[in-house]
Amino acid sequence: MAQVSGGLLEPVVRLGVTGLSRAGKTVFITSLVANLMDRARMPQLRAAARIEAAFLQPQPDMTLPRFDYETHLAALTGPAPHWPDSTRTVSELRLSLRVRPSGFLGGWRGPRTVHVDIIDYPGEWLLDLALLDRSYDDWAEAALSQATKRRQGQDFMALARAEDGALRLEEPKAQALAAAWTGYLRAARAAGWSDCTPGRFLLPGDLAGSPVLTFAPLPKPASTARGSLWREMERRYDAYRSRVVKPFFRDHFARLDRQIVLMDVLGAVHAGPAALDDLRRTMADILMAFRPGGNGFLASLFGSRRIDRILFAATKADHLHHTEHPRLTALTEAMLREARDRAAFAGAEVTAMSIASLRATTEEMRDHGGASLAMVRGMLSDGRQAALYPGALPEDPARLLVPAREGAERWLDGDYGLMTFAPPRLTLRPGEGPPHIRLDRAAEFLLGDRLG
Ligand code: GDP
């Protein structure tokens, strides 16, 4: 449902942008806004020709940090282009578009202003939704059993085993445990595991160091008297749920109209079968948040309004020659099938696409032993040019997803290469935003109908 702003009958679309850390949220928002301001590269956004002006305005929510568009754009488009700093917390930006209405009534009604409120937030925070249905006891048991099985969890487990949760809380101990748990989550994340809760331990935003983030899972002792370490951990976990997790869902998530979920599918393929399967499982967990019936608290928040369009976008598609893009999209779709069916059931229109928010490469064909290879070429961070043949994705996504599910250690058909290209040096003509792949199609799906 469109919200109406300030009694002026100006419609508002609240667009959520999420994805796991490094999925490409910051680059996406920066390039989307730049390309909505200068629309020469947005032919697939049908309303583009009717947009008379696009401008940034003060955002409606005064308590949220503003998405630092200007700094990020300067990083990408300045004389020494570099990738901007990534999303660490929730932030917001309001882009207002003055649009001439379409069709017969267009000339008669005159232009109107549509506000697009972009809300950027870490996908890791959505994983916390599952905590709302779980007691501390329950969560701690599951978290400990997971940490026990993982190499990265051993230091924490040694510390946790040495503690007696029945003893009185001593703050330095709580802090040491929380620090060790955070260390474990970081290491697990770096090793490709995505199901790392509490999500804020990895991206604390402005809560770093506060008691709501100073807890860790502990085995339940026989007695849990008031003031004991275990009881205090439980109290903080409960405070984390009610004071951190719930407000985020209530104040931000439940008010979204549209959502784009960015996924670094290529990065996961490159990292190997375990990482791809982990991404698949984590996305399924994340997507629970988009099934309002699936969680009592969320259902109570949503009432009659809900996100009605969700776009899953495989990012950084400029690492592939365009002939490979349909395969990347098919892989993304296949990864999301279960979760997608559930979200569609809840009434949302869902689609998948391969995009590059900022195209850092050009395509080229090269002869290689008589066969021609579809390659991409870009600049590395040290200024050298490099050509990349990332490996051909299979036509049938099951060729990757089945071995990933079955715990294969490496891909049978060889490795997939990836390079970190630097953003290109741009010379933009007037009216042109930064080069991209399918950003206009993404914008059409997410916003097109609201610009009518
Ligand atoms: P966030 O953590 O989701 O905000 O991720 P960022 O937007 O900061 O992106 C993380 C990294 O992915 C960037 O630093 C780039 O290296 C890379 N990246 C993001 N988008 C693109 C893209 O469109 N093309 C290429 N080649 N790399 C990208």
Short mmCIF file of C-alpha atoms and ligand atoms in Angstrom, two decimals:
data_model
loop_
_atom_site.label_atom_id
_atom_site.label_comp_id
_atom_site.label_asym_id
_atom_site.label_seq_id
_atom_site.Cartn_x
_atom_site.Cartn_y
_atom_site.Cartn_z
CA MET A 1 0.00 0.00 0.00
CA ALA A 2 1.42 3.43 -0.85
CA GLN A 3 1.98 5.62 2.12
CA VAL A 4 1.10 9.24 1.91
CA SER A 5 3.53 11.83 3.12
CA GLY A 6 2.69 14.86 5.18
CA GLY A 7 -0.89 15.22 3.97
CA LEU A 8 0.37 16.45 0.61
CA LEU A 9 -0.76 13.30 -1.11
CA GLU A 10 2.74 12.55 -2.24
CA PRO A 11 3.21 8.81 -2.47
CA VAL A 12 6.11 7.12 -0.73
CA VAL A 13 7.74 3.82 -1.68
CA ARG A 14 9.89 2.31 1.04
CA LEU A 15 12.53 0.15 -0.63
CA GLY A 16 14.57 -2.20 1.55
CA VAL A 17 18.06 -3.15 0.35
CA THR A 18 19.63 -6.09 2.10
CA GLY A 19 22.05 -8.97 1.68
CA LEU A 20 24.88 -10.50 3.64
CA SER A 21 27.99 -8.49 4.27
CA ARG A 22 29.95 -7.78 1.04
CA ALA A 23 26.98 -8.78 -1.13
CA GLY A 24 27.09 -5.35 -2.75
CA LYS A 25 24.46 -3.20 -0.98
CA THR A 26 26.49 -0.01 -0.76
CA VAL A 27 27.57 -0.09 -4.39
CA PHE A 28 24.01 -0.96 -5.46
CA ILE A 29 22.36 1.96 -3.67
CA THR A 30 25.00 4.42 -4.79
CA SER A 31 24.75 3.41 -8.43
CA LEU A 32 20.95 3.14 -8.37
CA VAL A 33 20.57 6.65 -7.01
CA ALA A 34 23.18 8.06 -9.43
CA ASN A 35 21.40 6.35 -12.33
CA LEU A 36 18.00 7.64 -11.20
CA MET A 37 19.41 11.16 -11.07
CA ASP A 38 21.03 10.83 -14.51
CA ARG A 39 18.92 8.41 -16.48
CA ALA A 40 20.62 7.97 -19.86
CA ARG A 41 21.59 4.41 -18.92
CA MET A 42 18.13 3.41 -17.70
CA PRO A 43 16.20 2.51 -20.89
CA GLN A 44 14.42 -0.44 -19.28
CA LEU A 45 12.90 1.74 -16.59
CA ARG A 46 9.86 2.69 -18.58
CA ALA A 47 8.96 5.72 -16.51
CA ALA A 48 12.46 7.20 -16.99
CA ALA A 49 11.32 9.39 -19.89
CA ARG A 50 8.58 10.87 -17.71
CA ILE A 51 10.84 11.77 -14.79
CA GLU A 52 11.30 15.52 -14.92
CA ALA A 53 13.57 15.86 -11.93
CA ALA A 54 15.24 13.70 -9.30
CA PHE A 55 16.65 15.14 -6.11
CA LEU A 56 17.75 14.06 -2.66
CA GLN A 57 15.70 15.33 0.23
CA PRO A 58 15.97 15.16 4.01
CA GLN A 59 14.79 11.71 5.03
CA PRO A 60 11.61 11.33 7.09
CA ASP A 61 13.18 9.30 9.89
CA MET A 62 15.39 11.69 11.81
CA THR A 63 16.84 9.07 14.13
CA LEU A 64 18.43 6.92 11.43
CA PRO A 65 21.87 7.58 9.99
CA ARG A 66 21.70 8.94 6.45
CA PHE A 67 23.13 6.71 3.73
CA ASP A 68 26.33 8.54 2.84
CA TYR A 69 25.60 8.76 -0.88
CA GLU A 70 27.95 11.62 -1.73
CA THR A 71 31.02 10.02 -0.13
CA HIS A 72 30.29 6.64 -1.73
CA LEU A 73 29.73 8.20 -5.14
CA ALA A 74 32.94 10.18 -4.86
CA ALA A 75 34.82 6.95 -4.06
CA LEU A 76 33.43 5.26 -7.16
CA THR A 77 33.60 8.09 -9.64
CA GLY A 78 36.53 10.21 -8.46
CA PRO A 79 39.89 10.45 -10.24
CA ALA A 80 41.28 7.46 -8.28
CA PRO A 81 38.22 5.20 -8.14
CA HIS A 82 37.95 2.75 -5.26
CA TRP A 83 35.19 0.67 -3.70
CA PRO A 84 33.33 2.48 -0.93
CA ASP A 85 33.10 1.37 2.71
CA SER A 86 30.49 -1.36 3.17
CA THR A 87 27.21 -1.33 5.06
CA ARG A 88 27.73 -1.60 8.83
CA THR A 89 24.33 -0.59 10.12
CA VAL A 90 20.89 0.53 9.04
CA SER A 91 20.74 3.79 7.10
CA GLU A 92 18.27 5.66 4.99
CA LEU A 93 18.15 7.98 1.98
CA ARG A 94 15.19 9.77 0.42
CA LEU A 95 15.22 10.29 -3.33
CA SER A 96 12.31 12.27 -4.67
CA LEU A 97 11.23 11.98 -8.28
CA ARG A 98 9.03 14.49 -10.07
CA VAL A 99 7.12 12.38 -12.56
CA ARG A 100 4.72 13.27 -15.33
CA PRO A 101 1.78 10.88 -15.14
CA SER A 102 1.46 8.44 -18.03
CA GLY A 103 -1.31 8.08 -20.58
CA PHE A 104 -4.34 10.11 -21.33
CA LEU A 105 -4.59 11.90 -18.00
CA GLY A 106 -0.89 12.76 -18.06
CA GLY A 107 -1.03 16.19 -19.60
CA TRP A 108 -4.07 17.15 -17.60
CA ARG A 109 -2.93 16.22 -14.13
CA GLY A 110 0.55 17.71 -14.20
CA PRO A 111 3.62 16.16 -12.57
CA ARG A 112 3.58 14.76 -9.06
CA THR A 113 6.33 13.85 -6.65
CA VAL A 114 7.03 10.27 -5.63
CA HIS A 115 9.38 9.76 -2.71
CA VAL A 116 11.60 6.69 -2.76
CA ASP A 117 12.89 5.96 0.73
CA ILE A 118 15.80 3.56 0.48
CA ILE A 119 16.54 1.60 3.65
CA ASP A 120 19.89 -0.18 3.71
CA TYR A 121 20.37 -2.84 6.39
CA PRO A 122 22.61 -5.88 6.95
CA GLY A 123 21.04 -9.21 5.98
CA GLU A 124 22.71 -10.67 9.07
CA TRP A 125 20.12 -8.85 11.16
CA LEU A 126 17.30 -10.83 9.54
CA LEU A 127 18.83 -14.02 10.93
CA ASP A 128 17.95 -12.74 14.37
CA LEU A 129 14.27 -13.19 13.61
CA ALA A 130 14.65 -16.86 14.51
CA LEU A 131 15.78 -15.82 18.00
CA LEU A 132 12.39 -14.30 18.75
CA ASP A 133 10.88 -17.77 19.01
CA ARG A 134 13.75 -19.22 21.00
CA SER A 135 14.49 -19.09 24.69
CA TYR A 136 18.07 -18.52 25.78
CA ASP A 137 18.27 -22.11 26.93
CA ASP A 138 17.25 -23.34 23.52
CA TRP A 139 19.45 -20.98 21.51
CA ALA A 140 22.49 -21.63 23.70
CA GLU A 141 22.17 -25.37 23.30
CA ALA A 142 21.99 -25.14 19.51
CA ALA A 143 24.74 -22.52 19.28
CA LEU A 144 27.09 -24.58 21.46
CA SER A 145 26.53 -27.74 19.52
CA GLN A 146 27.31 -25.87 16.30
CA ALA A 147 30.46 -24.29 17.73
CA THR A 148 31.63 -27.69 18.99
CA LYS A 149 31.52 -29.06 15.47
CA ARG A 150 33.43 -26.21 13.87
CA ARG A 151 37.12 -25.71 14.03
CA GLN A 152 36.64 -21.98 14.57
CA GLY A 153 34.59 -22.68 17.71
CA GLN A 154 37.28 -24.47 19.69
CA ASP A 155 38.73 -21.47 21.55
CA PHE A 156 35.32 -20.35 22.67
CA MET A 157 34.35 -23.86 23.72
CA ALA A 158 37.47 -24.17 25.86
CA LEU A 159 36.54 -20.93 27.62
CA ALA A 160 32.88 -21.86 28.01
CA ARG A 161 33.67 -25.31 29.41
CA ALA A 162 35.89 -23.74 32.06
CA GLU A 163 33.03 -21.53 33.29
CA ASP A 164 30.47 -22.50 35.85
CA GLY A 165 27.23 -20.73 34.98
CA ALA A 166 25.94 -21.26 38.54
CA LEU A 167 28.57 -18.91 39.98
CA ARG A 168 27.92 -15.24 40.50
CA LEU A 169 28.32 -13.01 37.46
CA GLU A 170 31.61 -11.18 37.17
CA GLU A 171 31.51 -8.57 34.44
CA PRO A 172 35.04 -9.22 33.06
CA LYS A 173 34.05 -12.86 32.54
CA ALA A 174 30.90 -11.90 30.69
CA GLN A 175 32.96 -9.59 28.53
CA ALA A 176 35.59 -12.22 27.82
CA LEU A 177 32.91 -14.73 26.85
CA ALA A 178 31.13 -12.25 24.59
CA ALA A 179 34.43 -11.28 22.97
CA ALA A 180 35.31 -14.93 22.38
CA TRP A 181 31.88 -15.64 20.92
CA THR A 182 32.22 -12.65 18.60
CA GLY A 183 35.67 -13.88 17.60
CA TYR A 184 34.19 -17.27 16.78
CA LEU A 185 31.36 -15.75 14.72
CA ARG A 186 33.86 -13.64 12.79
CA ALA A 187 36.12 -16.59 12.06
CA ALA A 188 33.15 -18.78 11.10
CA ARG A 189 31.89 -16.05 8.79
CA ALA A 190 35.31 -15.65 7.20
CA ALA A 191 35.41 -19.41 6.63
CA GLY A 192 32.19 -19.14 4.66
CA TRP A 193 29.60 -20.05 7.31
CA SER A 194 26.69 -17.67 7.23
CA ASP A 195 24.41 -18.83 10.04
CA CYS A 196 26.08 -16.77 12.72
CA THR A 197 23.82 -15.41 15.47
CA PRO A 198 23.33 -12.98 17.13
CA GLY A 199 23.62 -11.00 13.91
CA ARG A 200 24.56 -7.78 15.69
CA PHE A 201 27.70 -9.31 17.14
CA LEU A 202 29.15 -9.16 13.64
CA LEU A 203 27.76 -5.74 12.75
CA PRO A 204 26.98 -4.02 16.05
CA GLY A 205 26.29 -0.55 14.66
CA ASP A 206 26.16 1.88 17.57
CA LEU A 207 25.51 -0.85 20.16
CA ALA A 208 29.13 -2.03 20.33
CA GLY A 209 30.16 -2.68 23.92
CA SER A 210 26.69 -2.30 25.45
CA PRO A 211 25.35 -4.95 27.87
CA VAL A 212 22.74 -6.14 25.35
CA LEU A 213 25.66 -7.32 23.23
CA THR A 214 27.67 -8.70 26.15
CA PHE A 215 26.45 -12.26 26.38
CA ALA A 216 27.30 -15.66 24.96
CA PRO A 217 25.83 -19.16 24.99
CA LEU A 218 26.60 -21.23 28.09
CA PRO A 219 25.61 -24.76 29.07
CA LYS A 220 22.81 -24.73 31.63
CA PRO A 221 24.07 -25.55 35.13
CA ALA A 222 21.98 -27.54 37.62
CA SER A 223 21.12 -24.42 39.59
CA THR A 224 20.53 -21.02 38.05
CA ALA A 225 20.10 -18.69 40.98
CA ARG A 226 19.42 -14.99 40.51
CA GLY A 227 22.61 -13.09 39.83
CA SER A 228 24.38 -16.15 38.50
CA LEU A 229 26.38 -15.92 35.29
CA TRP A 230 23.90 -18.10 33.40
CA ARG A 231 20.87 -16.14 34.60
CA GLU A 232 22.50 -12.84 33.68
CA MET A 233 23.36 -14.15 30.20
CA GLU A 234 19.73 -15.16 29.83
CA ARG A 235 18.58 -11.72 30.93
CA ARG A 236 20.84 -10.00 28.38
CA TYR A 237 19.78 -12.36 25.62
CA ASP A 238 16.15 -11.50 26.40
CA ALA A 239 16.99 -7.80 26.41
CA TYR A 240 18.73 -8.24 23.06
CA ARG A 241 15.56 -9.74 21.64
CA SER A 242 13.16 -7.18 23.04
CA ARG A 243 15.31 -4.05 22.83
CA VAL A 244 17.34 -4.68 19.68
CA VAL A 245 15.74 -7.30 17.47
CA LYS A 246 12.07 -6.42 17.90
CA PRO A 247 12.46 -2.65 17.40
CA PHE A 248 14.39 -3.24 14.19
CA PHE A 249 11.64 -5.41 12.76
CA ARG A 250 8.89 -3.12 14.03
CA ASP A 251 10.35 0.24 13.08
CA HIS A 252 12.09 -0.59 9.84
CA PHE A 253 11.44 -3.99 8.38
CA ALA A 254 7.67 -4.12 8.82
CA ARG A 255 7.29 -0.76 7.09
CA LEU A 256 8.91 -1.76 3.80
CA ASP A 257 6.91 -1.94 0.56
CA ARG A 258 9.55 -3.42 -1.71
CA GLN A 259 12.69 -5.40 -1.07
CA ILE A 260 15.82 -6.28 -2.98
CA VAL A 261 17.97 -9.08 -1.57
CA LEU A 262 21.50 -9.03 -2.98
CA MET A 263 23.48 -12.24 -3.14
CA ASP A 264 27.10 -12.81 -4.04
CA VAL A 265 26.36 -16.13 -5.73
CA LEU A 266 29.52 -16.01 -7.84
CA GLY A 267 31.64 -15.41 -4.76
CA ALA A 268 30.11 -18.50 -3.13
CA VAL A 269 30.66 -20.64 -6.25
CA HIS A 270 34.25 -19.49 -6.30
CA ALA A 271 34.69 -20.35 -2.60
CA GLY A 272 33.49 -23.92 -3.22
CA PRO A 273 30.63 -26.34 -2.52
CA ALA A 274 30.46 -25.78 1.25
CA ALA A 275 30.14 -22.02 0.83
CA LEU A 276 27.47 -22.37 -1.84
CA ASP A 277 25.41 -24.71 0.31
CA ASP A 278 25.86 -22.45 3.29
CA LEU A 279 24.64 -19.48 1.28
CA ARG A 280 21.61 -21.49 0.18
CA ARG A 281 20.74 -22.43 3.76
CA THR A 282 21.33 -18.96 5.09
CA MET A 283 19.19 -17.40 2.40
CA ALA A 284 16.39 -19.81 3.33
CA ASP A 285 16.71 -18.65 6.95
CA ILE A 286 16.80 -15.01 5.94
CA LEU A 287 13.76 -15.45 3.80
CA MET A 288 11.71 -16.68 6.72
CA ALA A 289 11.39 -12.99 7.46
CA PHE A 290 9.46 -12.54 4.23
CA ARG A 291 6.83 -15.05 5.18
CA PRO A 292 4.79 -13.06 7.64
CA GLY A 293 2.72 -16.07 8.70
CA GLY A 294 5.88 -17.91 9.71
CA ASN A 295 6.52 -15.86 12.82
CA GLY A 296 3.87 -14.76 15.30
CA PHE A 297 5.57 -11.50 16.20
CA LEU A 298 6.01 -10.49 12.56
CA ALA A 299 2.44 -11.44 11.67
CA SER A 300 1.21 -9.16 14.43
CA LEU A 301 3.29 -6.30 13.04
CA PHE A 302 2.34 -6.59 9.45
CA GLY A 303 -1.43 -6.41 9.72
CA SER A 304 -2.74 -5.69 6.28
CA ARG A 305 0.44 -4.25 4.79
CA ARG A 306 3.35 -6.24 3.61
CA ILE A 307 6.19 -6.30 1.14
CA ASP A 308 4.55 -7.05 -2.20
CA ARG A 309 7.59 -7.37 -4.46
CA ILE A 310 10.90 -9.05 -3.72
CA LEU A 311 13.84 -9.12 -6.10
CA PHE A 312 16.71 -11.56 -5.59
CA ALA A 313 19.70 -10.25 -7.42
CA ALA A 314 22.94 -12.11 -8.01
CA THR A 315 25.46 -9.28 -7.91
CA LYS A 316 28.83 -8.66 -9.59
CA ALA A 317 27.64 -10.26 -12.84
CA ASP A 318 30.28 -8.20 -14.63
CA HIS A 319 32.68 -11.03 -13.70
CA LEU A 320 30.92 -13.11 -16.34
CA HIS A 321 30.51 -12.70 -20.06
CA HIS A 322 26.87 -11.87 -20.79
CA THR A 323 26.34 -15.27 -22.44
CA GLU A 324 26.71 -16.76 -18.94
CA HIS A 325 24.20 -14.50 -17.22
CA PRO A 326 21.14 -16.71 -17.78
CA ARG A 327 22.98 -19.53 -16.03
CA LEU A 328 23.82 -17.35 -13.08
CA THR A 329 20.17 -16.32 -12.83
CA ALA A 330 19.05 -19.95 -13.09
CA LEU A 331 21.44 -20.91 -10.31
CA THR A 332 20.15 -18.09 -8.12
CA GLU A 333 16.56 -19.12 -8.78
CA ALA A 334 17.28 -22.74 -8.02
CA MET A 335 18.95 -21.80 -4.73
CA LEU A 336 15.89 -19.91 -3.68
CA ARG A 337 13.25 -22.31 -4.85
CA GLU A 338 12.01 -23.53 -1.48
CA ALA A 339 12.09 -20.17 0.15
CA ARG A 340 10.64 -18.50 -2.89
CA ASP A 341 7.62 -20.75 -2.97
CA ARG A 342 6.91 -19.86 0.61
CA ALA A 343 7.24 -16.13 0.05
CA ALA A 344 5.10 -16.30 -3.07
CA PHE A 345 2.50 -18.08 -1.01
CA ALA A 346 2.40 -15.03 1.23
CA GLY A 347 1.32 -12.92 -1.71
CA ALA A 348 4.55 -11.29 -2.85
CA GLU A 349 5.65 -11.13 -6.45
CA VAL A 350 9.14 -12.56 -6.58
CA THR A 351 11.80 -12.59 -9.29
CA ALA A 352 15.52 -13.25 -9.72
CA MET A 353 18.06 -11.40 -11.87
CA SER A 354 21.79 -11.15 -12.43
CA ILE A 355 23.05 -7.61 -12.12
CA ALA A 356 26.19 -5.55 -11.76
CA SER A 357 25.62 -2.28 -9.97
CA LEU A 358 28.87 -0.94 -11.29
CA ARG A 359 30.33 -2.57 -14.31
CA ALA A 360 34.08 -2.89 -13.84
CA THR A 361 34.84 -4.99 -16.92
CA THR A 362 34.58 -5.18 -20.67
CA GLU A 363 33.93 -8.38 -22.59
CA GLU A 364 36.24 -10.04 -25.04
CA MET A 365 36.49 -13.31 -26.97
CA ARG A 366 39.84 -15.05 -27.07
CA ASP A 367 41.12 -18.00 -29.00
CA HIS A 368 42.40 -20.71 -26.76
CA GLY A 369 43.65 -23.85 -28.45
CA GLY A 370 41.16 -23.52 -31.27
CA ALA A 371 38.17 -22.87 -28.97
CA SER A 372 36.98 -19.34 -28.33
CA LEU A 373 36.70 -18.34 -24.70
CA ALA A 374 34.23 -15.69 -23.50
CA MET A 375 36.27 -13.54 -21.13
CA VAL A 376 36.04 -10.30 -19.23
CA ARG A 377 38.78 -7.74 -18.78
CA GLY A 378 39.23 -5.19 -16.03
CA MET A 379 41.75 -3.35 -13.93
CA LEU A 380 43.15 -4.85 -10.74
CA SER A 381 43.61 -2.73 -7.64
CA ASP A 382 47.33 -2.29 -8.44
CA GLY A 383 46.45 -0.70 -11.78
CA ARG A 384 47.36 -3.69 -13.94
CA GLN A 385 44.92 -4.89 -16.58
CA ALA A 386 43.81 -8.50 -16.36
CA ALA A 387 41.60 -10.79 -18.40
CA LEU A 388 39.53 -13.38 -16.55
CA TYR A 389 37.97 -16.58 -17.73
CA PRO A 390 35.84 -17.42 -14.71
CA GLY A 391 34.88 -20.92 -15.88
CA ALA A 392 31.59 -21.92 -17.47
CA LEU A 393 28.63 -22.29 -15.16
CA PRO A 394 26.65 -25.48 -15.86
CA GLU A 395 23.37 -25.17 -17.70
CA ASP A 396 21.68 -27.25 -15.03
CA PRO A 397 22.12 -25.64 -11.59
CA ALA A 398 21.78 -29.06 -9.97
CA ARG A 399 25.31 -29.80 -11.21
CA LEU A 400 26.48 -27.39 -8.53
CA LEU A 401 23.70 -27.53 -5.95
CA VAL A 402 23.55 -31.30 -5.55
CA PRO A 403 27.26 -31.82 -4.78
CA ALA A 404 27.07 -28.77 -2.50
CA ARG A 405 24.20 -30.31 -0.56
CA GLU A 406 25.99 -33.63 -0.40
CA GLY A 407 29.04 -32.07 1.16
CA ALA A 408 31.48 -32.36 -1.77
CA GLU A 409 34.87 -30.88 -0.99
CA ARG A 410 35.51 -29.40 -4.41
CA TRP A 411 33.81 -28.98 -7.75
CA LEU A 412 34.15 -31.92 -10.08
CA ASP A 413 34.26 -29.85 -13.22
CA GLY A 414 37.14 -27.70 -12.14
CA ASP A 415 37.48 -24.43 -10.36
CA TYR A 416 35.80 -21.12 -10.82
CA GLY A 417 38.03 -18.11 -10.92
CA LEU A 418 37.29 -14.70 -9.55
CA MET A 419 39.22 -11.47 -9.37
CA THR A 420 38.68 -8.30 -7.47
CA PHE A 421 38.55 -5.69 -10.16
CA ALA A 422 38.84 -2.06 -9.23
CA PRO A 423 36.06 0.29 -10.25
CA PRO A 424 36.82 1.65 -13.71
CA ARG A 425 37.96 5.20 -14.38
CA LEU A 426 34.83 6.85 -15.69
CA THR A 427 34.25 9.64 -18.12
CA LEU A 428 30.53 10.23 -17.88
CA ARG A 429 28.70 12.26 -20.48
CA PRO A 430 26.05 14.69 -19.26
CA GLY A 431 22.93 12.79 -18.28
CA GLU A 432 24.76 9.50 -17.79
CA GLY A 433 25.02 7.56 -14.54
CA PRO A 434 27.75 4.98 -13.88
CA PRO A 435 27.77 1.91 -16.17
CA HIS A 436 25.89 -1.11 -14.85
CA ILE A 437 24.23 -4.34 -15.92
CA ARG A 438 20.42 -4.56 -15.60
CA LEU A 439 20.11 -1.96 -12.90
CA ASP A 440 17.34 -0.43 -15.01
CA ARG A 441 15.46 -3.73 -15.08
CA ALA A 442 15.83 -4.05 -11.34
CA ALA A 443 14.49 -0.51 -10.90
CA GLU A 444 11.58 -1.26 -13.22
CA PHE A 445 10.60 -4.30 -11.17
CA LEU A 446 11.02 -2.55 -7.83
CA LEU A 447 9.62 0.88 -8.59
CA GLY A 448 8.18 1.04 -12.12
CA ASP A 449 4.51 0.58 -11.24
CA ARG A 450 4.71 3.25 -8.54
CA LEU A 451 5.90 5.87 -11.00
CA GLY A 452 2.72 5.64 -13.11
P1 GDP B 1 27.92 -4.45 1.28
O1 GDP B 1 28.70 -5.03 2.42
O2 GDP B 1 26.73 -5.32 0.96
O3 GDP B 1 27.55 -3.00 1.44
O4 GDP B 1 28.87 -4.59 -0.01
P2 GDP B 1 29.56 -3.46 -0.92
O5 GDP B 1 28.53 -2.72 -1.71
O6 GDP B 1 30.49 -2.66 -0.10
O7 GDP B 1 30.35 -4.39 -1.95
C1 GDP B 1 31.37 -5.26 -1.49
C2 GDP B 1 32.42 -5.44 -2.55
O8 GDP B 1 31.89 -6.17 -3.65
C3 GDP B 1 32.92 -4.13 -3.16
O9 GDP B 1 33.93 -3.59 -2.38
C4 GDP B 1 33.42 -4.60 -4.53
O10 GDP B 1 34.68 -5.18 -4.41
C5 GDP B 1 32.44 -5.69 -4.87
N1 GDP B 1 31.32 -5.24 -5.75
C6 GDP B 1 30.10 -4.76 -5.37
N2 GDP B 1 29.34 -4.49 -6.44
C7 GDP B 1 30.08 -4.80 -7.55
C8 GDP B 1 29.85 -4.76 -8.97
O11 GDP B 1 28.77 -4.37 -9.46
N3 GDP B 1 30.88 -5.19 -9.77
C9 GDP B 1 32.07 -5.65 -9.27
N4 GDP B 1 33.00 -6.05 -10.13
N5 GDP B 1 32.32 -5.69 -7.94
C10 GDP B 1 31.35 -5.28 -7.09
#
